[in-house]
Coordinates of C-alpha atoms in Angstrom, one line a residue:
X2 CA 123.6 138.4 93.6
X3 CA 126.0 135.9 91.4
X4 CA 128.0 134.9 94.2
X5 CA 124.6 134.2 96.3
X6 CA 123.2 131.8 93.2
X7 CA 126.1 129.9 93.0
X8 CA 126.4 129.3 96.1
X9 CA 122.9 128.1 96.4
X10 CA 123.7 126.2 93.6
X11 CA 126.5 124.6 95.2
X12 CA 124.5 123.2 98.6
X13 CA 124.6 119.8 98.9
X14 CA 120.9 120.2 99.8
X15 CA 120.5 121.2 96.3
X16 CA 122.9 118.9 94.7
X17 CA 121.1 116.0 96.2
X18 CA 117.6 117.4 95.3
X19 CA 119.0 117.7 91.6
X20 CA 120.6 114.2 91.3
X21 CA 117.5 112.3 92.9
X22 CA 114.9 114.4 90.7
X23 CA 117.3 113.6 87.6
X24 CA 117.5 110.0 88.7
X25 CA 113.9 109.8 89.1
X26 CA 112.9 110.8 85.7
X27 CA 115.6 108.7 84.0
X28 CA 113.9 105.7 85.9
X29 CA 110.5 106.7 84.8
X30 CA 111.7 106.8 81.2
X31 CA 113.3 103.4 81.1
X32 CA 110.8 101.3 83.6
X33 CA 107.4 102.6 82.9
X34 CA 105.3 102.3 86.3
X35 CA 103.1 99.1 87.0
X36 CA 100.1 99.7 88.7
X37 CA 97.6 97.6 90.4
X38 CA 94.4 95.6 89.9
X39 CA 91.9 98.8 90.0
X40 CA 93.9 100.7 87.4
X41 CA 95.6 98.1 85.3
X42 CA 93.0 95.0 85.3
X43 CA 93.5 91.3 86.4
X44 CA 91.6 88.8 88.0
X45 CA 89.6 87.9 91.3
X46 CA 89.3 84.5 92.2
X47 CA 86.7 83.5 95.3
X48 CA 87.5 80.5 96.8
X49 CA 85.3 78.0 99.4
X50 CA 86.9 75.9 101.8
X51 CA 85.5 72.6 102.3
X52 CA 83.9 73.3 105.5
X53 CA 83.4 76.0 108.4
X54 CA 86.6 77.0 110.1
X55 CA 87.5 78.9 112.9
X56 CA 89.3 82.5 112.8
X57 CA 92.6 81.2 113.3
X58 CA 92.6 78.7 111.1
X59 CA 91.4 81.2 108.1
X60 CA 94.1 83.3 109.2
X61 CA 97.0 80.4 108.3
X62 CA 95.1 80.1 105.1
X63 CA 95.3 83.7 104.1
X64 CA 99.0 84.1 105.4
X65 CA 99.6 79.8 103.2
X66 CA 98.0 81.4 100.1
X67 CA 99.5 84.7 99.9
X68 CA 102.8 83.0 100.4
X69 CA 101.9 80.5 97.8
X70 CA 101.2 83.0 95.3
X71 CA 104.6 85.0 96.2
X72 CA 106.4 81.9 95.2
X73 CA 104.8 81.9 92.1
X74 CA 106.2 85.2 91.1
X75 CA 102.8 87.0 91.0
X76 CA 102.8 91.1 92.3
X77 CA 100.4 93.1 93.8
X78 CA 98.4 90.5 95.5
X79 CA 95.0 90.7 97.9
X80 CA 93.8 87.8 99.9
X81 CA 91.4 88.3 102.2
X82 CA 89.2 86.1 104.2
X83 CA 85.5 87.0 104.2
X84 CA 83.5 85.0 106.9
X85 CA 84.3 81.4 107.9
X86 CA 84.2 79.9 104.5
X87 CA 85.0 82.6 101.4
X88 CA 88.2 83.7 100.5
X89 CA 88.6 86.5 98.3
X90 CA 92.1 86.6 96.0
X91 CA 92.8 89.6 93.4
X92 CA 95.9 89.2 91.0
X93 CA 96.9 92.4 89.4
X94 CA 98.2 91.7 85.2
X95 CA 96.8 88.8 84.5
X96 CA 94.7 88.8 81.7
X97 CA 94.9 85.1 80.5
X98 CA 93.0 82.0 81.0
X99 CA 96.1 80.3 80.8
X100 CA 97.5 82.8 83.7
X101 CA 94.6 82.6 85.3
X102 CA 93.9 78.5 85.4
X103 CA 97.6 77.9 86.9
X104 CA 96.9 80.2 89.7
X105 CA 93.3 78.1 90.5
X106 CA 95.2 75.1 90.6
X107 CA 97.3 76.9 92.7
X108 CA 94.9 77.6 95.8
X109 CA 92.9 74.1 95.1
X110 CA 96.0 72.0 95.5
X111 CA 95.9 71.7 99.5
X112 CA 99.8 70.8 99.1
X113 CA 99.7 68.3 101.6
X114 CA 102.7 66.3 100.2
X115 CA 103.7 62.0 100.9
X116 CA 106.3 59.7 99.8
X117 CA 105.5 56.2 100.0
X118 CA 106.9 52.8 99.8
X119 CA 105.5 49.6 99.8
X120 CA 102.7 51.1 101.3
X121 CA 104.6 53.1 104.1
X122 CA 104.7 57.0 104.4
X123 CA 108.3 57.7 104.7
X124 CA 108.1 61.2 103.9
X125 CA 105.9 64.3 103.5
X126 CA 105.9 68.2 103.3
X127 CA 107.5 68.9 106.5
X128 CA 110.6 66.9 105.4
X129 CA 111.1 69.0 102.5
X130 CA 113.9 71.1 103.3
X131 CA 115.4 72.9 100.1
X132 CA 113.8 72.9 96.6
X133 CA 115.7 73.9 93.7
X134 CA 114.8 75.5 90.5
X135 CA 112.7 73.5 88.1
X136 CA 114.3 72.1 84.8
X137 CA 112.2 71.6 81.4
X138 CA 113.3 69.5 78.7
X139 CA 113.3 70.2 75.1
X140 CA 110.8 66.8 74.9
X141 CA 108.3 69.1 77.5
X142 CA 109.8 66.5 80.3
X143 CA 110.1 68.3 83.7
X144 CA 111.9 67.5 87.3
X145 CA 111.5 69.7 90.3
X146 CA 114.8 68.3 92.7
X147 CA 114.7 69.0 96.1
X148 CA 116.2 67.6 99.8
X149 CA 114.2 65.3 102.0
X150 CA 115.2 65.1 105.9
X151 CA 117.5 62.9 107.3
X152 CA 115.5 60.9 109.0
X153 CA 112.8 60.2 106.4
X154 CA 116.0 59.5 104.0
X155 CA 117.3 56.7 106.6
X156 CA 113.9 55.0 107.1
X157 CA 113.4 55.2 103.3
X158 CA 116.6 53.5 102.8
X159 CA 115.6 50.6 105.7
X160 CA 112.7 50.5 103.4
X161 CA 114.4 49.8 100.3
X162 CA 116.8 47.6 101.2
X163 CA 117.0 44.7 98.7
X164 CA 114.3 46.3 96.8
X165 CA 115.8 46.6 93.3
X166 CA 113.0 48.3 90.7
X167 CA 110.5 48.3 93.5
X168 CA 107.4 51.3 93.0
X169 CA 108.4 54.7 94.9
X170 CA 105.1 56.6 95.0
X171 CA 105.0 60.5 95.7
X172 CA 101.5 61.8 96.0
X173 CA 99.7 65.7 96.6
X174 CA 96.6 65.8 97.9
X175 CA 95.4 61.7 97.5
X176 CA 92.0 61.3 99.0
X177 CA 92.8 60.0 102.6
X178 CA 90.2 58.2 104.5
X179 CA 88.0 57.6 101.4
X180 CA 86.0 55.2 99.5
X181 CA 86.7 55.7 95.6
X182 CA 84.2 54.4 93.4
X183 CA 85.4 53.8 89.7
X184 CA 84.6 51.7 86.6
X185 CA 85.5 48.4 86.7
X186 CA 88.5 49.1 84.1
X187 CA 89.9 51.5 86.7
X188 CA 89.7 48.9 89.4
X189 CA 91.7 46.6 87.3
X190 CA 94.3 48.8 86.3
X191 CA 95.1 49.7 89.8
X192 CA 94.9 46.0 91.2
X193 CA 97.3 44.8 88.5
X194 CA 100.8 45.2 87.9
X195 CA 100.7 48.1 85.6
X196 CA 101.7 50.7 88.7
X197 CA 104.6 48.4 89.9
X198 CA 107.7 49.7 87.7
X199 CA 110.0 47.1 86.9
X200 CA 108.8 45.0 90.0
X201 CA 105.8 42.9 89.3
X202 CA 106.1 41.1 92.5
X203 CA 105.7 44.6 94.5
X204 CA 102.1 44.8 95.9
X205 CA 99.8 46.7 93.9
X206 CA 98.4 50.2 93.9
X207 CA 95.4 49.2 95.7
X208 CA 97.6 47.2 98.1
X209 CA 99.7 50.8 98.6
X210 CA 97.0 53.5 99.1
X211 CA 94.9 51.3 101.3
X212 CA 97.6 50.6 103.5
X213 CA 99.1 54.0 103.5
X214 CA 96.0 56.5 103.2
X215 CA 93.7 54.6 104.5
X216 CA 91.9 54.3 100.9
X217 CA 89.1 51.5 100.1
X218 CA 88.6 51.0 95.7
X219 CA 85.3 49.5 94.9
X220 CA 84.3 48.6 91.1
X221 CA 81.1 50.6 90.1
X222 CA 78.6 47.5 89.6
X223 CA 75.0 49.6 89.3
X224 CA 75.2 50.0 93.2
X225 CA 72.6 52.3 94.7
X226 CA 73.3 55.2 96.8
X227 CA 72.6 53.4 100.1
X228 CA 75.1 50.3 99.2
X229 CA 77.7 53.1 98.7
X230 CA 77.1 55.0 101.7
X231 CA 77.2 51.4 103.6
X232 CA 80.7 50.5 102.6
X233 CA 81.5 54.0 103.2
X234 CA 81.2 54.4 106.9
X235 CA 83.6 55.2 108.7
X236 CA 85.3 57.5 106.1
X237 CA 85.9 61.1 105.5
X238 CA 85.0 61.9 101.8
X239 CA 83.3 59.1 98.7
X240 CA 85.2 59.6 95.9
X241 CA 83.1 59.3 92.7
X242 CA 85.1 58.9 89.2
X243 CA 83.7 59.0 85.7
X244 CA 80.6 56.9 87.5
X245 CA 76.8 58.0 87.1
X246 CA 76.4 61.8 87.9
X247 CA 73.3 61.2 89.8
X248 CA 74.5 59.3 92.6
X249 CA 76.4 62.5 94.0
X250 CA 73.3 64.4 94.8
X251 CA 71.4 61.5 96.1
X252 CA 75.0 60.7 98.2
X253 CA 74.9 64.3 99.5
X254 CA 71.5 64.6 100.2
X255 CA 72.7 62.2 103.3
X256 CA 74.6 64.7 104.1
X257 CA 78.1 62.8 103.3
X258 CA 81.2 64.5 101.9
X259 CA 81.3 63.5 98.0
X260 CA 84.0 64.6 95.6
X261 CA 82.9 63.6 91.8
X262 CA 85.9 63.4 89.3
X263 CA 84.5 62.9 85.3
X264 CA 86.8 61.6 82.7
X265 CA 88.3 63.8 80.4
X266 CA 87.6 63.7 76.8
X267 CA 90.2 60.8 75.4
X268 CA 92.0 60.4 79.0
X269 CA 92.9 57.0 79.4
X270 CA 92.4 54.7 82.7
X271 CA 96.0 55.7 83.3
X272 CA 95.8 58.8 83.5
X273 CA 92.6 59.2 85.0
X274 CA 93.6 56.9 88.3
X275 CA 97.3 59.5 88.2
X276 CA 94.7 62.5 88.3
X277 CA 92.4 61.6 90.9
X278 CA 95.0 60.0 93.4
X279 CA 98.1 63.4 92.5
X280 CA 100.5 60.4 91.9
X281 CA 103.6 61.1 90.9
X282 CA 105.2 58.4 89.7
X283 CA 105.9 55.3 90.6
X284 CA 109.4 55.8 90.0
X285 CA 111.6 52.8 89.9
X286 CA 114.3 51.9 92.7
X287 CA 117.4 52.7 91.4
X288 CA 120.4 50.0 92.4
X289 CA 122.1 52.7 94.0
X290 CA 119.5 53.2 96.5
X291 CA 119.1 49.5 97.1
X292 CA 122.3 48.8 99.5
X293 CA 120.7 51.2 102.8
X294 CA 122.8 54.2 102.4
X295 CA 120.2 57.4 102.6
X296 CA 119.9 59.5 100.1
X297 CA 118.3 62.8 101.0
X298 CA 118.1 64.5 97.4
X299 CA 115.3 63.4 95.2
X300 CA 113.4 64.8 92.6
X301 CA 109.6 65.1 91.0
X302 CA 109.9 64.7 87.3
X303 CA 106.6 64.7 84.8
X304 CA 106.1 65.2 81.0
X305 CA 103.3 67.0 79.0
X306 CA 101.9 67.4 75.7
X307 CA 103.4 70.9 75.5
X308 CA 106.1 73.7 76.8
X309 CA 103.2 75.7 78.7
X310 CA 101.5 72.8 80.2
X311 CA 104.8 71.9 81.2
X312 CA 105.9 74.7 82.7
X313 CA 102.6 74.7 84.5
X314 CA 102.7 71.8 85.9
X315 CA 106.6 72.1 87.4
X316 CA 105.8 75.7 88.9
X317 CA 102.9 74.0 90.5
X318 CA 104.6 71.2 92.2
X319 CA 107.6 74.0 92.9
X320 CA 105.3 76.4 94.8
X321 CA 103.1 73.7 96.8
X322 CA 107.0 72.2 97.9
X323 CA 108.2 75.6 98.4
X324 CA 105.1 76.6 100.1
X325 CA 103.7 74.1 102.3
X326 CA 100.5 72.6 102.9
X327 CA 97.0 74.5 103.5
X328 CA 95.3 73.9 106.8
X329 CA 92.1 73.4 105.1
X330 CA 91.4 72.0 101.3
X331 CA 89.9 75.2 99.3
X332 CA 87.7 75.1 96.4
X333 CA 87.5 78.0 93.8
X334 CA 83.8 78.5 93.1
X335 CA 84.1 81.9 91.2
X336 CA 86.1 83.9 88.6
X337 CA 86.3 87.5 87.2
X338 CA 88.5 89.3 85.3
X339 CA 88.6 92.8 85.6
X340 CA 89.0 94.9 82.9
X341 CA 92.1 97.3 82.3
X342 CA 90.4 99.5 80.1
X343 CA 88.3 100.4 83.3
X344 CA 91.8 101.8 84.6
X345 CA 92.6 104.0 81.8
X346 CA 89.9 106.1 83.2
X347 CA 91.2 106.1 86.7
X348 CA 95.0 106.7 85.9
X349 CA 93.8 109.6 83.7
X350 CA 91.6 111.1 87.0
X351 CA 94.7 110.5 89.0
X352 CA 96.6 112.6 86.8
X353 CA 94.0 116.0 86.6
X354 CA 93.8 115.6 90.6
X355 CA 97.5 115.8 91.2
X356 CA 97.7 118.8 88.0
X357 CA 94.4 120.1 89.9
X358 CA 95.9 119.5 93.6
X359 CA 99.1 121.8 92.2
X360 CA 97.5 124.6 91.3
X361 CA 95.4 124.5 93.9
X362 CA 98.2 124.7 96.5
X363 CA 100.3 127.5 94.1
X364 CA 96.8 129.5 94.4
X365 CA 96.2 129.4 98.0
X366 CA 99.6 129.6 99.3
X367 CA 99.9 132.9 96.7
X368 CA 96.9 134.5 98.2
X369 CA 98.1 133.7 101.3
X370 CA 101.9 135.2 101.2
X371 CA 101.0 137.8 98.0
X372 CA 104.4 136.6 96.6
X373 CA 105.1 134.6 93.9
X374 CA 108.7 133.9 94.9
X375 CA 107.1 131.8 97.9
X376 CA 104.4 130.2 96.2
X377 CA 106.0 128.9 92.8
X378 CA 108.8 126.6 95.3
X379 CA 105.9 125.6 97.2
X380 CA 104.4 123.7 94.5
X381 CA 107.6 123.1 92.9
X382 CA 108.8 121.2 95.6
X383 CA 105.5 119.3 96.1
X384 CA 105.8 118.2 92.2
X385 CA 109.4 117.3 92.8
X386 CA 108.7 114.9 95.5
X387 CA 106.0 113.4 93.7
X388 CA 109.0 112.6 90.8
X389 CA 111.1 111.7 93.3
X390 CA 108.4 108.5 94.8
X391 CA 107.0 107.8 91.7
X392 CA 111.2 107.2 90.7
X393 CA 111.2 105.1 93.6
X394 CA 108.2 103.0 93.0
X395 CA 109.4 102.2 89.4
X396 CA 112.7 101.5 90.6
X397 CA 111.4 98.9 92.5
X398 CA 108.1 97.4 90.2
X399 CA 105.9 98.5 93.1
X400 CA 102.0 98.4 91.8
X401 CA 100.3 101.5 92.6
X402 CA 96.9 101.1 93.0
X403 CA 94.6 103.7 94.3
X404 CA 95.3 103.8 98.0
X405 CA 98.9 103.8 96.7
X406 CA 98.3 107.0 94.6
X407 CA 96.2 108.6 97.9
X408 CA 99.1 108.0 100.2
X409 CA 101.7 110.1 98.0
X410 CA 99.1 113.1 98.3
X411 CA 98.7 112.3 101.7
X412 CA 102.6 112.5 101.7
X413 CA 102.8 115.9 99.5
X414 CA 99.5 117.4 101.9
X415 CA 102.1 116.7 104.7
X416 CA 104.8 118.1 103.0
X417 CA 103.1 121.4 102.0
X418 CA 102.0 122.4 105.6
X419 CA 106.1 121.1 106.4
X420 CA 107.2 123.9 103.8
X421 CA 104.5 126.7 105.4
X422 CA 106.5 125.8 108.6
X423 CA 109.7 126.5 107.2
X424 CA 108.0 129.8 105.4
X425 CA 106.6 131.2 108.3
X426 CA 109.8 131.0 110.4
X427 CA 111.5 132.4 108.3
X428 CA 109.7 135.8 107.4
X429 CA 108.8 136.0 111.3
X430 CA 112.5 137.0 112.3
X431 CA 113.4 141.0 113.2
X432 CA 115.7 142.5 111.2
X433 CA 118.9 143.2 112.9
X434 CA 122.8 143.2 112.6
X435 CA 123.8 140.2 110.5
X436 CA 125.4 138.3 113.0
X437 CA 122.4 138.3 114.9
X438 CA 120.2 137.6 112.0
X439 CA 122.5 134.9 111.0
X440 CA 121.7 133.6 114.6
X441 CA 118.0 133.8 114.6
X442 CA 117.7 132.1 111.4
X443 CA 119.3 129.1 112.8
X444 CA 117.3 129.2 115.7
X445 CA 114.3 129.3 113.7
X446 CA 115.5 127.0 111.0
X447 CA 116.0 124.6 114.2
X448 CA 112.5 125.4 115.3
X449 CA 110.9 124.2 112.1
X450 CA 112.6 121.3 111.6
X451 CA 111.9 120.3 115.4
X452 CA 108.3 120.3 114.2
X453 CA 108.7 118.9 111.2
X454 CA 111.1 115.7 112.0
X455 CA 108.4 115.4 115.3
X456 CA 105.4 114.8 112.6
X457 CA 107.2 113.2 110.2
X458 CA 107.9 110.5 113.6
X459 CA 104.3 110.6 114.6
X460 CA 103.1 109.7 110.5
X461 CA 105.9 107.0 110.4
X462 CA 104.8 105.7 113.7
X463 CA 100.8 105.3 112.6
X464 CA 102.3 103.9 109.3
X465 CA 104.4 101.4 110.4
X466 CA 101.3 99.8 112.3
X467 CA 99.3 99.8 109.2
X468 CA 102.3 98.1 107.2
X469 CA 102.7 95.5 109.7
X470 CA 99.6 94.4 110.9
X471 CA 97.5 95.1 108.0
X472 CA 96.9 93.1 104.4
X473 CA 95.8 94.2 101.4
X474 CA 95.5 97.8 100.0
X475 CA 96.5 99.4 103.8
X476 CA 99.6 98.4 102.8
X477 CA 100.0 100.6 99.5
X478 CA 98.8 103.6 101.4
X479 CA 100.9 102.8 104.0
X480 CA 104.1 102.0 101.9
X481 CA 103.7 105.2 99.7
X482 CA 102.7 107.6 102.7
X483 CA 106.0 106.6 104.7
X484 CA 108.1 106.5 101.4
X485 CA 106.9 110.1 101.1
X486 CA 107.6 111.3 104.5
X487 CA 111.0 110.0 104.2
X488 CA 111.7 111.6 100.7
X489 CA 110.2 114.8 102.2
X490 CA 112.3 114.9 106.1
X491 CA 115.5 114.1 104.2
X492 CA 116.1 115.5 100.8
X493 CA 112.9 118.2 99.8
X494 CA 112.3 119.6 102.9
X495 CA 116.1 120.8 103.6
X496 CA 116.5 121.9 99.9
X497 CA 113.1 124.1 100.0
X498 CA 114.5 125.4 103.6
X499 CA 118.0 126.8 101.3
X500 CA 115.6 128.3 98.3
X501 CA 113.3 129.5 100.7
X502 CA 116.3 131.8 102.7
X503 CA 117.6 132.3 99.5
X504 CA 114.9 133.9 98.0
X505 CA 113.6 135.6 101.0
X506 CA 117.2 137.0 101.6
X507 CA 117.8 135.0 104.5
X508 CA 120.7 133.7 103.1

């Protein structure tokens, strides 16, 4: 009986179940599971695109935004589109406004991305082709560098040449095609020399925009809604900035396309025109990009009032260059954060079904076999393999949410009738001479795992689909359930198949 333990005890089968169950727990100690937005709160943002848009184009902004959101180091996230105009987006962990504010700017910035000079696009997003790591500055000063095309660097530099302290403009999302209206300080700001850098010969703002976007400045003057939409034909979008509120519902009641920016409290003209075109900048032509040699690495630099605003603002710019543009501009027209304390409750339910799934299995495969000896490893194994993904998923941060937790009992279900394979194969064998008991056992033991490696296939199969085609929380069932499987087919299953002869004398 000694010899027969030891060596049971010495099966690699049993070794390996030992060191990843041990693992598994030590993992569990030192990274605590992180679970997802129905069990451990967050936020759900809904967001509106600017207009109707057609099934494929919804699809680029789903697959743009949840991109997007990857680059900005966020976990457990769920877009999904919702009819032609609504986008739905859930964030697991974040409980912040702070949190939650970057990631709205986030989806609103379209990310469609131009460098300009002298009122000539040279660049834009599909000419970024690296971006590095963002640096701040003990002053809250920020630069994001990255790598501009060769092409756009050679026109630049035909641009430049001779150009000494010229204005280099980089703008994300200006208003192309519009008509801005703004107050008559605005107007003067941008038509002077104050956005010219060290060149006050350079044309002027309004000189730039118009030429490169398209972009028509008027100075508010009491004009009425008709006199706007006059000088407005032939435009996309009016613009309306810190002017009288009213005029944008009589403008819209035309049905035209208005966007109205107020000022902020204390924001200067300055700032104000920076905000409502995304200029960055202008940045003054170095000498040593004077003399036509291109230049393909640049950089974005900014400064803010403080460290989190400035780290906000370079993650932004970092994920829209990292990320590309969105086909479509979105708006975020709603906001909810979801509660954690609503999860306590359902990580406490998920914990009496799996106790309550255990016995349950220990009781009916008791009843069904009379013997302990079976049922006990049954559900031993099951709560084993449940260590053993749970290891896993803390291992690697995975957030389980619910479909998560119902695709590792799916896993341990699949396992349990795996086991009553094994079981039955095993006590179904004649007794006879011991060589040829020896030899039905590994014809059975064949039998079994024939069946059990053919469903295993067949669940992977069905997963797989679900893992690759699907978004959202088909994935976490998906993910789990074939996570399971594998744990199961490769180091439960075989072990159970060793305590199972061993204890049935099959050895």
């Amino acid at each position: 009986m000694k010899r027969r333990t030891k060596k049971l005890l010495r099966n690699w089968r049993i070794i390996l179940l030992t060191l990843f169950l041990i693992g598994s727990i030590a993992t569990l100690a030192l990274k605590p599971l992180t679970f997802g937005i129905d069990i451990s709160g967050g936020v759900a943002l809904v967001a509106q695109t600017e207009h109707p848009v057609d099934t494929k184009t919804m699809q680029l902004v789903v697959d743009s935004l949840q991109k997007r959101l990857n680059t900005l180091g966020l976990r457990d996230i769920t877009v999904e589109a919702q009819g032609d105009q609504i986008v739905l987006i859930k964030v697991a962990n974040v409980t912040s406004p702070e949190e939650a504010n970057q990631i709205k700017s986030v989806i609103e910035s379209q990310g469609v991305f131009y460098m300009e000079f002298t009122g000539t696009v040279f660049g834009t997003g599909s000419d970024v082709e690296y971006v590095g790591i963002y640096k701040i500055n003990p002053d809250n000063s920020w630069s994001v560098p990255f790598r501009i095309s060769k092409s756009a660097a050679e026109e630049f530099a035909e641009l430049a040449y001779g150009k000494k302290g010229w204005p280099v403009d980089m703008f994300l999302d200006p208003p192309v095609n519009s008509l801005m209206v703004v107050p008559e300080s605005v107007y003067k700001a941008m038509n002077s020399s104050e956005f010219n850098a060290e060149a006050p010969e350079a044309p002027t703002l309004l000189e730039r925009i118009g030429k490169a976007f398209n972009i028509s400045v008027v100075a508010y003057a009491n004009q009425s809604a008709d006199e706007i939409a006059k000088l407005a034909q032939g435009k996309e979008k009016i613009v309306l900035v810190d002017v009288p509120g009213e005029l944008q519902t009589e403008l819209e009641g035309m049905n035209l396309t208005v966007r109205y920016v107020p000022r902020a409290q204390g924001e200067s003209d300055h700032a104000l025109i920076v905000r409502v075109l995304g200029l960055y900048g202008p940045y003054s032509l170095g000498e040593g990009l004077t003399v036509g040699e291109p230049q393909q690495d640049v950089q974005i630099t900014g400064s803010a009032p403080d460290r989190l605003t400035a780290e906000q603002e370079a993650s932004t710019i970092y994920t829209v260059l990292k990320s590309g543009s969105l086909p479509v501009k979105l708006s975020v027209v709603g906001m909810e954060f979801i509660s954690p304390r609503l999860g306590e409750g359902f990580r406490t339910q998920a914990v009496y079904a799996g106790i309550g799934a255990l016995i349950t299995v220990l009781l009916i495969v008791y009843f069904h076999y009379r013997k302990w000896r079976i049922a006990i490893p049954v559900a031993s194994t099951s709560l084993f393999e449940a260590i053993i993904i749970l290891g896993f998923a803390a291992l690697i941060k995975w957030n389980l949410d619910l479909p998560s937790i119902a695709g590792i009992i799916a896993a341990i279900g699949t396992g349990v009738d795996q086991q009553i394979v094994i079981t039955d194969e095993l006590l179904g064998g004649e007794k006879t001479t011991k060589i040829s008991r020896r030899s039905s056992v590994l014809k059975r033991m064949g039998r079994a795992f024939f069946v059990i490696f053919a469903s295993a296939a067949t669940t992977i199969a069905a997963m797989s689909f679900l893992l690759v085609y699907f978004v959202g929380t088909l994935k976490g069932f998906a993910f789990t359930t074939i996570l399971g499987v594998l744990i199961g087919i490769l180091i439960t299953r075989p072990a159970y198949a060793e305590i199972a002869k061993y204890l049935l004398g099959e050895d």
